[in-house]
mmCIF file of C-alpha atoms in Angstrom:
data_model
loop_
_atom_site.group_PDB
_atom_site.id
_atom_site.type_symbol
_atom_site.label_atom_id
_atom_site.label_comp_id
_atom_site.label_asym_id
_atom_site.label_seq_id
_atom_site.Cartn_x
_atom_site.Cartn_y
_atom_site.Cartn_z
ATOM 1 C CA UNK A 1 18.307 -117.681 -99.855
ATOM 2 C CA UNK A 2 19.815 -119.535 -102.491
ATOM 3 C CA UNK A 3 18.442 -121.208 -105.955
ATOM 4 C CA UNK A 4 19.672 -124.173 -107.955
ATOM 5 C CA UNK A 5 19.283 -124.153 -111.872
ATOM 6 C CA UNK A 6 19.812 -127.557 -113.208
ATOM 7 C CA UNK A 7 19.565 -128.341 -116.883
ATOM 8 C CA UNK A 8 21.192 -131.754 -118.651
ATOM 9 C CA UNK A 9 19.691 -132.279 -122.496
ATOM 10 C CA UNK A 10 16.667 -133.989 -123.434
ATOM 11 C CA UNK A 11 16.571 -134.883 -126.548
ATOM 12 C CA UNK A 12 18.097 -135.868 -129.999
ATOM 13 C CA UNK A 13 20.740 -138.756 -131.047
ATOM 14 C CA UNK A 14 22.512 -140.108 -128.939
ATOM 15 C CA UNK A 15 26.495 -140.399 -128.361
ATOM 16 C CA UNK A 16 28.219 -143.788 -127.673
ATOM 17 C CA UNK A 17 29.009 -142.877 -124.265
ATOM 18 C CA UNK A 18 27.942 -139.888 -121.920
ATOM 19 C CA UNK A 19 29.781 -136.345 -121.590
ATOM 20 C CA UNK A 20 29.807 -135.973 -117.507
ATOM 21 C CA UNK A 21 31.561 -132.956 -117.338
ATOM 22 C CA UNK A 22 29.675 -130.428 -115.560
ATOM 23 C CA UNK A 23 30.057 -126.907 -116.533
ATOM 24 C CA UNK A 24 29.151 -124.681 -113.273
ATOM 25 C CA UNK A 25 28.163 -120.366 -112.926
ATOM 26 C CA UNK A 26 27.844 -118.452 -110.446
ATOM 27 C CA UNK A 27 26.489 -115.482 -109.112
ATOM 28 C CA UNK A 28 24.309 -113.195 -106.879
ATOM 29 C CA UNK A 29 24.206 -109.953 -104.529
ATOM 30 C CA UNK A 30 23.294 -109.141 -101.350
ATOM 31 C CA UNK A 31 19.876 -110.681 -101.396
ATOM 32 C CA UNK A 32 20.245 -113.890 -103.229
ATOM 33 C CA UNK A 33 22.744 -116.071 -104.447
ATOM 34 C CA UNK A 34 22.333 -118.364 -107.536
ATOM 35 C CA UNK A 35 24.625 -121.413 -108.919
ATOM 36 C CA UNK A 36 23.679 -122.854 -112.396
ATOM 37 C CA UNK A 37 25.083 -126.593 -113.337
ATOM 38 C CA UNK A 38 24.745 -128.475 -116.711
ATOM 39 C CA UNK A 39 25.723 -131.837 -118.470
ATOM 40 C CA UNK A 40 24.973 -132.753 -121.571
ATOM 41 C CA UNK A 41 24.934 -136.569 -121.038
ATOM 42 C CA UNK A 42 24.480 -138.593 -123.927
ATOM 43 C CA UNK A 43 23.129 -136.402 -126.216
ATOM 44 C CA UNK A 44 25.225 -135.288 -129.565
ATOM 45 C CA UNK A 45 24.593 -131.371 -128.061
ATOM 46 C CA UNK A 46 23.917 -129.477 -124.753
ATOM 47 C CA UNK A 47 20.061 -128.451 -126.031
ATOM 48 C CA UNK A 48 19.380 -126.124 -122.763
ATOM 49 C CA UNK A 49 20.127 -122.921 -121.727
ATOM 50 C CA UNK A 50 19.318 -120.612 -119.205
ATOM 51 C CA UNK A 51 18.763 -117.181 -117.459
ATOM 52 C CA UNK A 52 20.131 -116.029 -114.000
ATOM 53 C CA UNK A 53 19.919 -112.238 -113.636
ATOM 54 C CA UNK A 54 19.783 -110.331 -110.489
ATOM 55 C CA UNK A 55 19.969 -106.724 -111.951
ATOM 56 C CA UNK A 56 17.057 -107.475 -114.819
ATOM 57 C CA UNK A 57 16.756 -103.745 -115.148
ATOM 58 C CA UNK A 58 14.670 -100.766 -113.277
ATOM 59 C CA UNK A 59 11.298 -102.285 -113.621
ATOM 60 C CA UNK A 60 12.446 -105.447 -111.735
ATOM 61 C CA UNK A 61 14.282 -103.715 -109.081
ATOM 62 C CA UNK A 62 15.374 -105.770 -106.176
ATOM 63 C CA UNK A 63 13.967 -108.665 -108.135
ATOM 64 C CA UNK A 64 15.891 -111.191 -109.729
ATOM 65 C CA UNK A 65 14.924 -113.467 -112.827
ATOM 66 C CA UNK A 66 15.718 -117.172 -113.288
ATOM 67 C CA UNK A 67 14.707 -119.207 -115.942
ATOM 68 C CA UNK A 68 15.727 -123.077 -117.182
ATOM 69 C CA UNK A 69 15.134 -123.383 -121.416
ATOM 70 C CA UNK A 70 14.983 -127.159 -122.015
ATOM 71 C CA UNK A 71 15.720 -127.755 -125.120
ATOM 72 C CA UNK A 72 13.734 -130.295 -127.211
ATOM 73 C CA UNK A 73 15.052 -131.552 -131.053
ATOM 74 C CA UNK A 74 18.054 -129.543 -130.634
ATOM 75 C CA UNK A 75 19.354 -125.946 -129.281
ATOM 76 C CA UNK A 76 18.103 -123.716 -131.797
ATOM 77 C CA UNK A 77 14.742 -122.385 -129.802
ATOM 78 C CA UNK A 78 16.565 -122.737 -126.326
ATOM 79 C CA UNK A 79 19.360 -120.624 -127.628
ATOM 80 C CA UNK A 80 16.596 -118.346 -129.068
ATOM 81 C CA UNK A 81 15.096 -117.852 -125.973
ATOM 82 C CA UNK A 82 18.024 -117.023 -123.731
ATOM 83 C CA UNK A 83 18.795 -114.577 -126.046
ATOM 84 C CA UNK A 84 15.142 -113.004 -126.463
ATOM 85 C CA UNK A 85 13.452 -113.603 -123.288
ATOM 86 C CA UNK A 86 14.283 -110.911 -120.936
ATOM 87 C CA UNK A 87 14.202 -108.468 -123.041
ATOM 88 C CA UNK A 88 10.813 -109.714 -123.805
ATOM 89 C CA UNK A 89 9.619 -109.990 -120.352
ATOM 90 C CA UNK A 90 10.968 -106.055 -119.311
ATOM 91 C CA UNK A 91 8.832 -104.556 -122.074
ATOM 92 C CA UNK A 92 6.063 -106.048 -122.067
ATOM 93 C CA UNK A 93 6.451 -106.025 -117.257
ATOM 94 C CA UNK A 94 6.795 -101.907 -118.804
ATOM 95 C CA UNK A 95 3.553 -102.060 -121.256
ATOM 96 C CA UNK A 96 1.585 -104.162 -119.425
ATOM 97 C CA UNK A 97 2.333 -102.880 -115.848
ATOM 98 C CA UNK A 98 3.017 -98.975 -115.867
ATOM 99 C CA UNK A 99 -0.268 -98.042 -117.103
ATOM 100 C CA UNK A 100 -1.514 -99.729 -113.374
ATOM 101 C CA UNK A 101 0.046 -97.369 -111.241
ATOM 102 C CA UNK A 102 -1.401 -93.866 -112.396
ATOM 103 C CA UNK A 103 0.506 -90.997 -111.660
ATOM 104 C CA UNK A 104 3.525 -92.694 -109.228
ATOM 105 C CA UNK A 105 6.286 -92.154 -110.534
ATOM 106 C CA UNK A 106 8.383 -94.397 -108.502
ATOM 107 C CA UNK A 107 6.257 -97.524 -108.267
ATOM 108 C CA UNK A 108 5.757 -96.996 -112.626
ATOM 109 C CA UNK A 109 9.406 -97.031 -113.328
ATOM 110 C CA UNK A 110 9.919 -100.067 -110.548
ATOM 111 C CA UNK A 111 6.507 -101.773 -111.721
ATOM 112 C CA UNK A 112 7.938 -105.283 -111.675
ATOM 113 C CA UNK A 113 8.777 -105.098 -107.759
ATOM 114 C CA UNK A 114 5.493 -103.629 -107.105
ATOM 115 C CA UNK A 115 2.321 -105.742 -109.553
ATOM 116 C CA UNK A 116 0.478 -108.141 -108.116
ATOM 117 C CA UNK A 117 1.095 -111.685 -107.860
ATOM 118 C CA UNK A 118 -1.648 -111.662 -110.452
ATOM 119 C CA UNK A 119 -0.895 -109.315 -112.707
ATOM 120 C CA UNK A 120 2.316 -110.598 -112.920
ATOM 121 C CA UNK A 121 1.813 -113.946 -113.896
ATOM 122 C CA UNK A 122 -0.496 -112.907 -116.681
ATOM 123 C CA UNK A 123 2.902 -110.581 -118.045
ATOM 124 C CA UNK A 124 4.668 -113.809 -118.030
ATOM 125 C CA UNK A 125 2.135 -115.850 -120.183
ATOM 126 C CA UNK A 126 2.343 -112.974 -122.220
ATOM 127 C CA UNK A 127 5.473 -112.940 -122.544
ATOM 128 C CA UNK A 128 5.881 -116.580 -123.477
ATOM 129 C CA UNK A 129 3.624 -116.429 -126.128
ATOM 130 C CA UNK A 130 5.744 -113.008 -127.650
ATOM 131 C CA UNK A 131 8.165 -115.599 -127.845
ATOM 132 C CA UNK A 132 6.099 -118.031 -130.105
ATOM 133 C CA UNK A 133 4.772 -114.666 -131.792
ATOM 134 C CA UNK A 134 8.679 -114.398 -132.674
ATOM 135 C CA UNK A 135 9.884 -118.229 -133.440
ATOM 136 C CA UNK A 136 6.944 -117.903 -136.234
ATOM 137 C CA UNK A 137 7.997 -114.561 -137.589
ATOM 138 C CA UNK A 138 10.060 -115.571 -140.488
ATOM 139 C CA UNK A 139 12.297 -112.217 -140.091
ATOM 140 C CA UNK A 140 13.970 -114.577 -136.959
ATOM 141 C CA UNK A 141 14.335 -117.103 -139.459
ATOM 142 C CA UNK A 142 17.888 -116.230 -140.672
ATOM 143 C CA UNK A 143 19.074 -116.491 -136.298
ATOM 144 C CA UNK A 144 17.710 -119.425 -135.703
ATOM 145 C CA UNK A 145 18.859 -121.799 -138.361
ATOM 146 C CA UNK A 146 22.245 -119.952 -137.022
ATOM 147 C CA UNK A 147 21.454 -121.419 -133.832
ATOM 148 C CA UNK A 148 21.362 -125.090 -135.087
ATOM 149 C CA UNK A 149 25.161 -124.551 -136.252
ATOM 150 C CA UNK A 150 27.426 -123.953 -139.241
ATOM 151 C CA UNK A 151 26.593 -126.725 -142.341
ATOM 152 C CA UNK A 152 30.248 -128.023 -143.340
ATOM 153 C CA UNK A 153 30.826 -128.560 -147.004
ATOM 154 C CA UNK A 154 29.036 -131.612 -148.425
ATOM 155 C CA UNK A 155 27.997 -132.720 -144.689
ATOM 156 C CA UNK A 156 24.683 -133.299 -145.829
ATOM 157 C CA UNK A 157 25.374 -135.488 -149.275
ATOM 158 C CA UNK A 158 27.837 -137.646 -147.344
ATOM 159 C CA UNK A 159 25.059 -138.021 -144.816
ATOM 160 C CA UNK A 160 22.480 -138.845 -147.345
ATOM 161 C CA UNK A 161 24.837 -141.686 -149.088
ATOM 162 C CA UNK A 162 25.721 -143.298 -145.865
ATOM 163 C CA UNK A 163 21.779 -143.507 -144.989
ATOM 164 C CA UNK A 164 21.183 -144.698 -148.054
ATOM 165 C CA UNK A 165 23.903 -147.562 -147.768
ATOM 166 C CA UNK A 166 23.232 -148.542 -144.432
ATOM 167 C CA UNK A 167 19.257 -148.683 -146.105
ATOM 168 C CA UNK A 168 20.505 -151.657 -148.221
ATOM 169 C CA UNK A 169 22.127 -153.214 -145.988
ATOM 170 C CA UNK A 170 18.943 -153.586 -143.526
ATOM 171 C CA UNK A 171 17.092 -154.686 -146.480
ATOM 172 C CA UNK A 172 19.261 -157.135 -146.930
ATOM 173 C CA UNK A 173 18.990 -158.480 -143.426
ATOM 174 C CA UNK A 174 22.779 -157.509 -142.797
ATOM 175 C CA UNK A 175 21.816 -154.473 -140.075
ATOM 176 C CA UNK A 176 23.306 -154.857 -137.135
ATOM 177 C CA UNK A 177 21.521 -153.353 -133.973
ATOM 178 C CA UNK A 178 24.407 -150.680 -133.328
ATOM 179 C CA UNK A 179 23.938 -150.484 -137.064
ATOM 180 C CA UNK A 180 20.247 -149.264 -137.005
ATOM 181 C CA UNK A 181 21.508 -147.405 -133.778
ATOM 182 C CA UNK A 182 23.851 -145.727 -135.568
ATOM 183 C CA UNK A 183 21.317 -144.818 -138.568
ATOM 184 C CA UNK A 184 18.637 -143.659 -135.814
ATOM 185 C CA UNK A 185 21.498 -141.322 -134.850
ATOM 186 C CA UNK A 186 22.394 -140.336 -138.038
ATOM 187 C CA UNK A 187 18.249 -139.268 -139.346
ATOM 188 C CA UNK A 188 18.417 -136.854 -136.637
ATOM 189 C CA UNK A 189 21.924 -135.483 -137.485
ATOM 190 C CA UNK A 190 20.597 -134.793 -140.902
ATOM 191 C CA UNK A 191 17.322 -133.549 -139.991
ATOM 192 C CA UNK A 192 19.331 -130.474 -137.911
ATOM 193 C CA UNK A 193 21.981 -130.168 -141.032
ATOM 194 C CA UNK A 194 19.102 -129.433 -143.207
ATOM 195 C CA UNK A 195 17.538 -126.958 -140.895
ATOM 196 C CA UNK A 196 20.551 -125.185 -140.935
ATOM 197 C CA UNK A 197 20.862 -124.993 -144.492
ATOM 198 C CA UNK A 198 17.738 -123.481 -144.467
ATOM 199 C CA UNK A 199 18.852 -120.032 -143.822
ATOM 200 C CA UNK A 200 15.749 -117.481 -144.481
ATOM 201 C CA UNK A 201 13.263 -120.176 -144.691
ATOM 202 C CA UNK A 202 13.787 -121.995 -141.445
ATOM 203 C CA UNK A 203 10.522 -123.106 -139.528
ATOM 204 C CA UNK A 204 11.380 -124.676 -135.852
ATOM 205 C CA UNK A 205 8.568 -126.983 -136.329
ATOM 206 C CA UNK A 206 10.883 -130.153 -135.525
ATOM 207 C CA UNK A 207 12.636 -127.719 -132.690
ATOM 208 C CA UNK A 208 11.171 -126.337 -129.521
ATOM 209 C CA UNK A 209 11.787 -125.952 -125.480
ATOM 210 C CA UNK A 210 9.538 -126.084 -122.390
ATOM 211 C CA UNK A 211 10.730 -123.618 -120.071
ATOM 212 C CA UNK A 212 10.355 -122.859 -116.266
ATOM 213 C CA UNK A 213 10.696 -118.998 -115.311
ATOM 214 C CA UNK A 214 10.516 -118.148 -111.621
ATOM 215 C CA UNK A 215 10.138 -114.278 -110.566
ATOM 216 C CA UNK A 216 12.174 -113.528 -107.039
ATOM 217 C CA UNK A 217 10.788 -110.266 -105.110
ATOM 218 C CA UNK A 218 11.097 -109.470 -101.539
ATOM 219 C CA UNK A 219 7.856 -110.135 -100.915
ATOM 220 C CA UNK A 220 6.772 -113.108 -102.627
ATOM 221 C CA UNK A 221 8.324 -115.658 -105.601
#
């Protein structure tokens, strides 16, 4: 069998014209093979990530783990949970899942391949609340205003005095419709700027993701 992960940007500014390059992965083993394509369109960043992993570790074996992150606002959470979720999903598919299987050794350390289809989608609600759990702890803070990028030197006062110019100038009657376009585009280029400035005391509450996780075994998906 084969799966397609397809992820193109959702939201945020807009550029003038789309980016249509498509960047493409690969990958796979014996049992499945996987091919991942993105664009990011006409938004100002690619805002979505995702997971493709057919060696997830011990608990998942023969299983593999695939998982779209669409970004929404920007790519701060998305990044977040590429980076988080996984890891997220093994421990708790080892706290939630070992405990099931009594005294077999085998089936405990491979619990993943083995729960049922029940018991394994509760692990993954779980797991996607851990991640909310974590977005809200503020000791995550510091990575994720990382994740909205690096705030070049006065980025954010030359920001603020262009607004503010362009503000006249639609009070005056003189805006343009590229020109309230272009301050549209601008609000939300500020709005991630300050988040990043934020450092320590970044909140994602303009930031966030949907996400679709799917769970290959050999029996079931």
């Amino acid at each position: 069998p084969a799966l397609a992960l397809l992820r193109c940007v959702a939201m945020g500014g807009l550029l003038d014209k789309p980016l249509k390059e498509k960047g493409i992965e690969t990958g796979g083993d014996e049992r499945m093979q996987w091919v991942a394509a993105d664009m990011q369109g006409w938004r100002q960043d690619m805002e979505d990530e995702h997971i493709a992993s057919t060696n997830a570790g011990e608990e998942f074996a023969g299983c593999g783990v695939y998982c779209v992150f669409d970004g929404h606002g920007g790519k701060a959470v998305s990044k977040f949970c590429k980076q988080h979720f996984l890891q997220e999903l093994v421990q708790m598919t080892s706290t939630m899942g070992k405990p099931k299987f009594g005294k077999n050794k085998n089936k405990k350390r491979h619990c993943g391949a083995h729960l049922e289809h029940q018991d394994m989608e509760e692990i993954l609600k779980e797991s996607f609340h851990k991640m909310d759990d974590m977005l809200r702890d503020s000791a995550f803070a510091k990575e994720l205003a990382r994740n909205v990028g690096k705030v070049p030197a006065g980025a954010v006062e030359d920001l603020q005095k262009q607004l503010s110019e362009m503000s006249q100038k639609q009070q005056k009657g003189q805006a343009t419709v590229a020109d309230q376009s272009e301050m549209k585009d601008m609000c939300v280029k500020l709005q991630k700027l300050k988040e990043a400035q934020k450092g320590d005391d970044f909140v994602p509450d303009t930031v966030g993701c949907t996400a679709v996780c799917v769970l290959v075994r050999k029996q079931d998906v």
